[in-house]
């Protein structure tokens, strides 16, 4: 485990040294300063578990210093050193949230004991947090429903993503569960007990997003009346979720790239770069490759983000998950109509739900189930309780009419051949890669290429 870090602030250097010596024996890493203003700078730049500060200091006194620190962070344990005679103000300080005070002059024990107590309290708090996280963790993987090969592949990549620190890019149509997946990765990662901070790049106007993301310093622009931390800093040691990343303006893409590559950024109006330690998960329902061609998305940023790609399949491609999801949403929402004593859903209604094509994906399915719960007389949801549009659409009818009639065997041959050609074109003629796309073995693919008489030179790039 890392050593705990402490900051000692006292205008008398000898007091700093005395406290430092005691804390070092206790196993802490100690930084000292004789100026409270410098103390504030130090707190901005690194994370301290414990801060010990004198009460009476020239310039910013101990209480003002405490207030400043709390504007920056709220995790450290703060202890005040106070000379005899100023104990009443120390008591006031405790009412404000200072953890304890040490009288001055002090014996080593008078420093050691409150500090041990404080650190023990912090350790317990963290254990509680970890315990809570474990419970949430178990819950969060369960909250993603599905058993189709497509979703199981997603789970596999998610597990890999959760145990790694690499950037993740989650793509998929609207309502396919991108945010749910991003949260689950966070709460199954080592960062779980730190924050998951969402930035919706599409919802924040261009003019505000930089300050929102990276913060600003006082006076940076009209209205910047005080220093402000950005969301990237809020997410320090945690996960920064950049939703709708495809909407991010290009100048900010450059700044984000710097954050990803160097862990550095500037608050607006600041000259001193700051460092944060964040894990980035980004999501989009856009085709970023197309955005690169259109020059609205930077290619270098794309590759930085797309280290672990997770593509969420649209619901219509994994209809076998629909019954599981329907039952899940029935359980989730049936409490809203307790008087109906719902027991389940009729076969025809389930069939109708399975046949619909869900442009709004899982969100739309959930809405349909909620709708049915509201409209059914109960205790069983019937076909006519479903929203009308889910019934009118017959998933295959449009598509089916376009297909010329032929023996099934020929149709299978044609389809398999076109599919394999498409995969080979996508992989630039690389057989292993095409086999991975098709999720079959390389040898199996080679055999099929021979049997289906596919000319590899027709699919390889020139
Ligand atoms: N596999 C799943 N199991 C259970 N619920 C799911 C699943 N996928 C998505 N949901 C639910 O569907 C809704 C939409 O999911 P989410 O907000 O994560 O989608 P999204 O891809 O971020 O959508 P958008 O692109 O519109 O922002 C949420 O209520 C979520 O809980
Ligand atoms: Mg979303």
PDB file of N, CA, C and O in Angstrom, residues 54 201 249 268 270 282 404 414:
ATOM      1  N   UNK A  54      -1.100  25.145  11.945  1.00  0.00           N
ATOM      2  CA  UNK A  54      -1.138  26.065  13.074  1.00  0.00           C
ATOM      3  C   UNK A  54      -2.397  26.915  12.952  1.00  0.00           C
ATOM      4  O   UNK A  54      -2.908  27.145  11.858  1.00  0.00           O
ATOM      5  N   UNK A 201     -20.846  15.764 -23.796  1.00  0.00           N
ATOM      6  CA  UNK A 201     -20.243  16.704 -24.743  1.00  0.00           C
ATOM      7  C   UNK A 201     -21.272  17.278 -25.700  1.00  0.00           C
ATOM      8  O   UNK A 201     -21.060  18.321 -26.303  1.00  0.00           O
ATOM      9  N   UNK A 249     -16.151  19.775 -29.991  1.00  0.00           N
ATOM     10  CA  UNK A 249     -15.565  20.681 -30.988  1.00  0.00           C
ATOM     11  C   UNK A 249     -14.079  20.373 -31.171  1.00  0.00           C
ATOM     12  O   UNK A 249     -13.398  19.999 -30.216  1.00  0.00           O
ATOM     13  N   UNK A 268      -8.717  27.342 -18.008  1.00  0.00           N
ATOM     14  CA  UNK A 268      -8.744  28.523 -18.877  1.00  0.00           C
ATOM     15  C   UNK A 268      -8.114  29.692 -18.123  1.00  0.00           C
ATOM     16  O   UNK A 268      -8.434  29.922 -16.955  1.00  0.00           O
ATOM     17  N   UNK A 270      -5.066  29.966 -17.190  1.00  0.00           N
ATOM     18  CA  UNK A 270      -3.928  29.555 -16.371  1.00  0.00           C
ATOM     19  C   UNK A 270      -2.730  29.296 -17.283  1.00  0.00           C
ATOM     20  O   UNK A 270      -2.894  29.012 -18.473  1.00  0.00           O
ATOM     21  N   UNK A 282     -15.256   6.795 -23.171  1.00  0.00           N
ATOM     22  CA  UNK A 282     -16.016   7.686 -24.043  1.00  0.00           C
ATOM     23  C   UNK A 282     -17.120   6.884 -24.717  1.00  0.00           C
ATOM     24  O   UNK A 282     -17.022   5.663 -24.847  1.00  0.00           O
ATOM     25  N   UNK A 404     -35.814 -12.560 -53.630  1.00  0.00           N
ATOM     26  CA  UNK A 404     -36.317 -13.412 -54.708  1.00  0.00           C
ATOM     27  C   UNK A 404     -36.411 -14.863 -54.220  1.00  0.00           C
ATOM     28  O   UNK A 404     -35.598 -15.293 -53.392  1.00  0.00           O
ATOM     29  N   UNK A 414     -25.299 -18.173 -51.340  1.00  0.00           N
ATOM     30  CA  UNK A 414     -25.084 -16.775 -51.748  1.00  0.00           C
ATOM     31  C   UNK A 414     -24.821 -15.872 -50.563  1.00  0.00           C
ATOM     32  O   UNK A 414     -23.943 -15.018 -50.581  1.00  0.00           O
TER      33      UNK A 414
END
